[in-house]
Structures are given as C-alpha cells and as structure tokens.
Amino acid sequence: MAEEKKYKKPLPRIDEENKPFWEACARHELYLQKCRSCGKTFYYARGFCPEDLSPDLDWVKCSGKGTVYTFTVTRQNQSAGFRDNLPYVMAYVELEEGVRMLTNIVGCKPEEVKIGMPVEVTFEDATPEISIPLFQPATK
Amino acid sequence: MSIQGKAAIAGVYEHPLRWAPHKTQYQIMAESGRGALEDAGLTLKDVDGLFTSGVSGMGIVSLAEHLNLNPSYLDSNSIGGSSFVSHTGHAAAAIAAGYCNVALILYGSKWSSDRFAIGTGGAGGGDPSEQFENCYGPTTVGDYALTAQRHMHEFGTTSEQLAEIAVVTRRHASLNPLAKFRDPITVQDVLTSRLVSSPLHLLDCCMISDGGGAIVVTSAERARDLRKKPVHILSAAESCYHTSAGMRDLTDAAAKQSGPTALARAGVAHKDIDMAMIYDSFTITVLVTLESLGFCKKGEGGSFIQNGRIGLGGELPINTDGGGLSSNHPGMRGIFLVIEATKQLRGECGERQVKDCQLAFCHGTGGTLGLRHSGASLVLGI
Ligand SMILES: [Zn+2]
C-alpha cells in the first residue's frame, strides 16, 4: 500500500488488447507479438496485426536486450511523478527483435547514456498488478 | 477533381494580442473573423462554411451559435497545430465542389494566460499508443528532442546549426511590429540558454502566447471582385507519421509524404518557391521539415540553413513573421503560416517583404516528431 502511494507517474490503462503484455510485465517478462499470417513482429501490443489486420497472433518472449536508438535527458516536466525525478532519460530502445520501444534508461548517470549503447530490460513495480519495463546498461 | 485555381484566400487577419487575459477564446475568434471579413470586403452574412480547431469536441457548433451563424459546411478537423493549414485545403475543396461559397477559418487561444504547460506538462491521454508512452514522461519538448538527438547522431547536425534557425527567425521578428520577441539573439545566446530536454535549449523552443487569427476562402471567381488581390490556393496535401508499429525512422517527418504531393498537384518545383512558412515549434522541426519536403537532401539540413539561405534576401526565406520561435504561438500555429504567406504574396509585409513574391509554400506540423504528428502542405500563388 505504501509503495502504491509512492508511485505517482501515470499508469497504463489495461484493456482487452494490451492486457497480456502488461500481465507478462507483472511477471517481469517482456513479450512482443508476431503475426501468424504474415510474420510481422510489432510493438506496441494490439488485438490484431497492423500489417494485415489478422487476429491470429503469437506472443513471443523477448531476449530483453537492445541498444539505445535515441534519447533525451528531460530537465523540465511539471507533472506528478516526474517533477520530483528530474533529470530523467527518455529513450527509444531498438530491441534485438527489431522493433523500437519508448522507455526510460535507468541505472546510470544521464550523461553516460549514448546512442548505440547496449541495454537490457529491468522492471519497476508500480503497483502489485503493474510493472513498467525500463532499460539499464547491459551487464554482459 | 483538382482544386487548382478554383478557390482563393480573400481575407486574412492576425489578432495583434499575445497576452489576452481580459478576453475569451471565442471573443478572440470573433474579433479575428471580423478583421478577415473586413479585409476581404465581406460580411458575416456571406459566410456559409465554418472551420475551426482547438475547441471542445462539438465546439464548432457552439462557435456557430456564438456567432449566430447557420453554415452549410462545418469542419473542425483537429490534427494539431497544422489543423488550420488543413482547413485551408479543405475549404478550397468544399468550394470547388460547390458545398459552400465563403469559408471562414477561425482560431483563438488563451494558452498563455490560462497557464497551459503544453511544452513541459505531462501527457495523460487514453489513446491506445499512450498506454505505452505516458509512463515514461514524454513532454512535447522531449518528443522533439528524440528526433534532434538521432539527427545529430546520424548526420552530424550540430546545436550551432539548430541555433542558427532561431537567430534568423528572431531577425525576422525584429521587422514585425506585432512579434512578441524582437531583440536580436546570437547563436551563443541559444547555446547558453538552459537545456529543457537535451539537446534542445530554451531558445530552440517556441513560446506559448495567447492569440488567434482568421482566413476567408472563397471561389476564385468571387475573389476577383473583392477588396484585396486574391491569393490562389494551388494545391493542398496531408499526411501523418507515427510509431509505425515499432519501425519508425525518427529522422523523417510527415512532410515527406505531403510536400512532394502538394508540389506535384500545383505543378511547380522546389526552385519555383519564393518563400516558405515552415511550422517552427522547435528549431529541429524546421530542419527536418525542410529535408522531408525535399528543399534539401536528407541529412543536409544543417548546412542548408546556413549562410543566410533561409533569411530575408536569401534563396528561400522562411518564417518572415518571426515564427512561433519569436512572433507568437498560442498552442497551434498553422493559421499564421497561411496568414503570413498571404500577406507576402500580396506584398503587404513592409520591411520584411520578400521581393517579387509570387509562389509560397506552407507546411504545418501538428503533434510531435518523436511520437506521432500530422503534416499539412499548401501551395499558394498570386
Ligand atoms: Zn500480419
């Protein structure tokens, strides 16, 4: 309960399409979807393939590894949860599976973040039900 | 059906205020509408097409009510700051189709006096993609910064080059009596202003002001007999870019799709354009838009904007009013792109007039380059 109170950033709204993604995150696992019909791997989670609208999708577990595609060190954000955590690093990470996802880079100083830097997924438990996938410098 | 040559801008008005706590948003729209109709030599009773954005879901109906209008064509297409560029194209199409005769495009905003933190407030929407974004603290500045950082990495674009855009724009503002910031700045001033979201400094960002404006569009035939020289709407095109299911190239903008389409529809080439109004939410927006539109090759925007090319007297003067960086930016700036281009084509810009201005290009960007945005392009000619 105390932890729930402490977390002030916006939480994702779980819906019918994205529920399996966030359930996996709660288990500290990162999953992508792959279309059985056309083979497309995509992010973010949907109830259909954004190539051919096929509903026939597989959930594929990611390696959790990737590289920083781009980033910004945000020094000003007045909104709750962020204004007390400045500066923070927002980034697109390109996963080994080929897709780019928006995230935060944690576990290092903002000035240490570079494009191309190898990173790996880590999870922040926002509530008992919701964990947010973040990335930190790769350990190996 | 082509709109080319069928519709013209007959009147424009830019609200002079940048700070209007004593007025309402709808009042700013009405005052702007009055100015544009007067400019055209038309009256409110002539208006049968109404266009707006930045109002509530059904706000355009309330706007019609507030003005006591019963238009036969309504369009509140809301695609961000580019909306009013889009409206101008839509109005031309509606007029070409015979759906209305006199279209009034209105905008009013009090985002400055209402203290709306559009640039550095948090995001909190309910759209599907936002459930994978809002938890990471995206801000408008930060979203554009993601593009800037990647552009620098891939092409060697520098902060000095981005700063040059702010410097040139400020010089233009110094020639515009209505502009909010008119004191000259240097590249060093931009680089030493504080970082808001790296690599973007405070002076890489547009301001937040109050303000508004209006545009009157009518048939080319009717425009011929009105008060001002008609400015012909030669073509329009739209587009949107987004996260592309995880495959987006962040250094491209929607302008890449709508720009060449608009030029082709107008039957003109880049070299024919005498001046351009390029949405300048941030310096990086201008650089990436010029590349995406094809005024220079991808990756070469940094050198393209240097040596006076985009300044008055240069090969492609842009944002001659001082842009969102220095003149005004009440949350959405599209309407001012069309207003300034119209004034340039009519030769009404005084000290900041582009010589022999016959063909102008407008491009509005709405939303953010780093997440998703719309693009609306327009070719105007005299
Ligand atoms: Zn598919």
Coordinates of C-alpha atoms in Angstrom, one line a residue, chain A residues 8-140:
Chain A
K8 CA 2.9 9.0 -8.9
K9 CA 3.6 8.6 -12.6
P10 CA 0.7 7.8 -15.0
L11 CA -0.2 4.1 -15.1
P12 CA -1.1 2.3 -18.4
R13 CA -4.8 1.7 -18.8
I14 CA -5.2 -2.0 -19.2
D15 CA -7.6 -3.0 -21.9
E16 CA -8.6 -6.1 -23.9
E17 CA -5.9 -5.5 -26.4
N18 CA -2.9 -4.8 -24.2
K19 CA -3.7 -7.0 -21.2
P20 CA -1.4 -9.9 -22.0
F21 CA 1.6 -7.5 -22.5
W22 CA 1.1 -6.0 -19.1
E23 CA 0.4 -9.3 -17.4
A24 CA 3.8 -10.5 -18.7
C25 CA 5.4 -7.3 -17.4
A26 CA 4.0 -8.0 -14.0
R27 CA 5.9 -11.4 -14.1
H28 CA 9.0 -9.3 -15.2
E29 CA 8.9 -10.7 -18.8
L30 CA 8.9 -8.7 -22.0
Y31 CA 6.7 -10.0 -24.8
L32 CA 6.2 -8.9 -28.4
Q33 CA 3.5 -10.1 -30.8
K34 CA 4.2 -11.9 -34.1
C35 CA 1.6 -12.4 -36.8
R36 CA 1.0 -16.0 -37.8
S37 CA -0.4 -14.9 -41.1
C38 CA 2.3 -12.5 -42.4
G39 CA 5.1 -13.0 -39.9
K40 CA 5.3 -9.4 -38.9
T41 CA 6.7 -8.7 -35.4
F42 CA 5.4 -5.4 -33.9
Y43 CA 5.2 -3.1 -30.9
Y44 CA 3.1 -1.9 -29.1
A45 CA 0.5 -4.6 -28.2
R46 CA -2.6 -4.9 -30.3
G47 CA -5.5 -7.2 -30.8
F48 CA -4.7 -7.6 -34.5
C49 CA -1.8 -7.4 -36.9
P50 CA -1.1 -3.8 -38.0
E51 CA 0.0 -5.2 -41.4
D52 CA -3.0 -7.3 -42.5
L53 CA -5.5 -7.0 -39.6
S54 CA -5.2 -10.7 -38.8
P55 CA -6.3 -11.6 -35.3
D56 CA -4.1 -14.7 -35.4
L57 CA -1.1 -13.7 -33.3
D58 CA 1.6 -15.3 -31.2
W59 CA 3.2 -13.8 -28.1
V60 CA 6.9 -14.1 -28.4
K61 CA 9.2 -13.7 -25.4
C62 CA 11.9 -11.1 -26.0
S63 CA 15.6 -11.5 -25.0
G64 CA 15.2 -8.2 -23.2
K65 CA 18.3 -6.9 -24.9
G66 CA 18.7 -4.0 -27.3
T67 CA 20.6 -0.8 -28.0
V68 CA 19.7 2.9 -27.5
Y69 CA 18.3 4.3 -30.8
T70 CA 17.9 7.8 -29.5
F71 CA 17.3 9.5 -26.1
T72 CA 16.8 12.8 -24.4
V73 CA 17.7 14.0 -20.9
T74 CA 14.5 15.7 -19.7
R75 CA 15.2 18.5 -17.3
Q76 CA 11.7 20.1 -17.1
N77 CA 8.4 18.3 -16.6
Q78 CA 5.9 19.8 -14.2
S79 CA 3.6 16.7 -14.0
A80 CA 3.3 14.5 -11.0
G81 CA 5.8 11.7 -10.6
F82 CA 8.3 13.4 -13.0
R83 CA 8.9 16.8 -11.4
D84 CA 10.5 15.1 -8.4
N85 CA 12.7 12.9 -10.5
L86 CA 14.5 15.3 -12.8
P87 CA 16.5 14.9 -14.8
Y88 CA 15.5 11.6 -16.3
V89 CA 16.3 9.8 -19.6
M90 CA 13.6 9.0 -22.1
A91 CA 14.7 6.9 -25.0
Y92 CA 13.8 4.7 -27.8
V93 CA 15.5 1.3 -27.5
E94 CA 15.8 -0.9 -30.5
L95 CA 15.2 -4.4 -29.3
E96 CA 17.2 -7.4 -30.7
E97 CA 13.9 -8.5 -32.3
G98 CA 14.0 -5.4 -34.5
V99 CA 11.3 -3.1 -33.1
R100 CA 11.8 0.3 -31.3
M101 CA 10.1 1.0 -28.0
L102 CA 9.8 4.1 -25.9
T103 CA 11.2 3.7 -22.4
N104 CA 13.4 5.2 -19.7
I105 CA 17.1 4.4 -19.3
V106 CA 17.9 3.9 -15.6
G107 CA 20.8 2.5 -13.6
C108 CA 23.4 5.0 -14.8
K109 CA 24.0 8.7 -14.9
P110 CA 22.1 10.6 -17.6
E111 CA 25.3 11.9 -19.1
E112 CA 26.5 8.3 -19.6
V113 CA 23.7 7.4 -22.0
K114 CA 24.8 7.2 -25.6
I115 CA 23.1 6.2 -28.9
G116 CA 24.1 2.6 -29.7
M117 CA 24.7 1.7 -26.0
P118 CA 23.8 -1.9 -25.2
V119 CA 20.9 -2.1 -22.7
E120 CA 18.8 -4.7 -21.1
V121 CA 15.3 -4.7 -19.7
T122 CA 14.5 -4.2 -16.0
F123 CA 11.1 -3.7 -14.4
E124 CA 9.8 -1.2 -11.9
D125 CA 6.9 -2.4 -9.8
A126 CA 4.5 0.5 -9.9
T127 CA 1.6 -1.4 -8.2
P128 CA 1.1 -5.0 -7.3
E129 CA -0.5 -5.5 -10.7
I130 CA 1.6 -3.3 -12.9
S131 CA 5.3 -3.3 -13.6
I132 CA 6.9 -0.9 -16.1
P133 CA 9.6 -2.2 -18.5
L134 CA 12.7 0.1 -18.2
F135 CA 16.2 -0.4 -19.6
Q136 CA 19.6 -0.3 -17.9
P137 CA 23.2 -0.6 -19.2
A138 CA 23.8 -4.3 -20.3
T139 CA 25.6 -6.3 -17.7
K140 CA 27.3 -8.6 -20.3

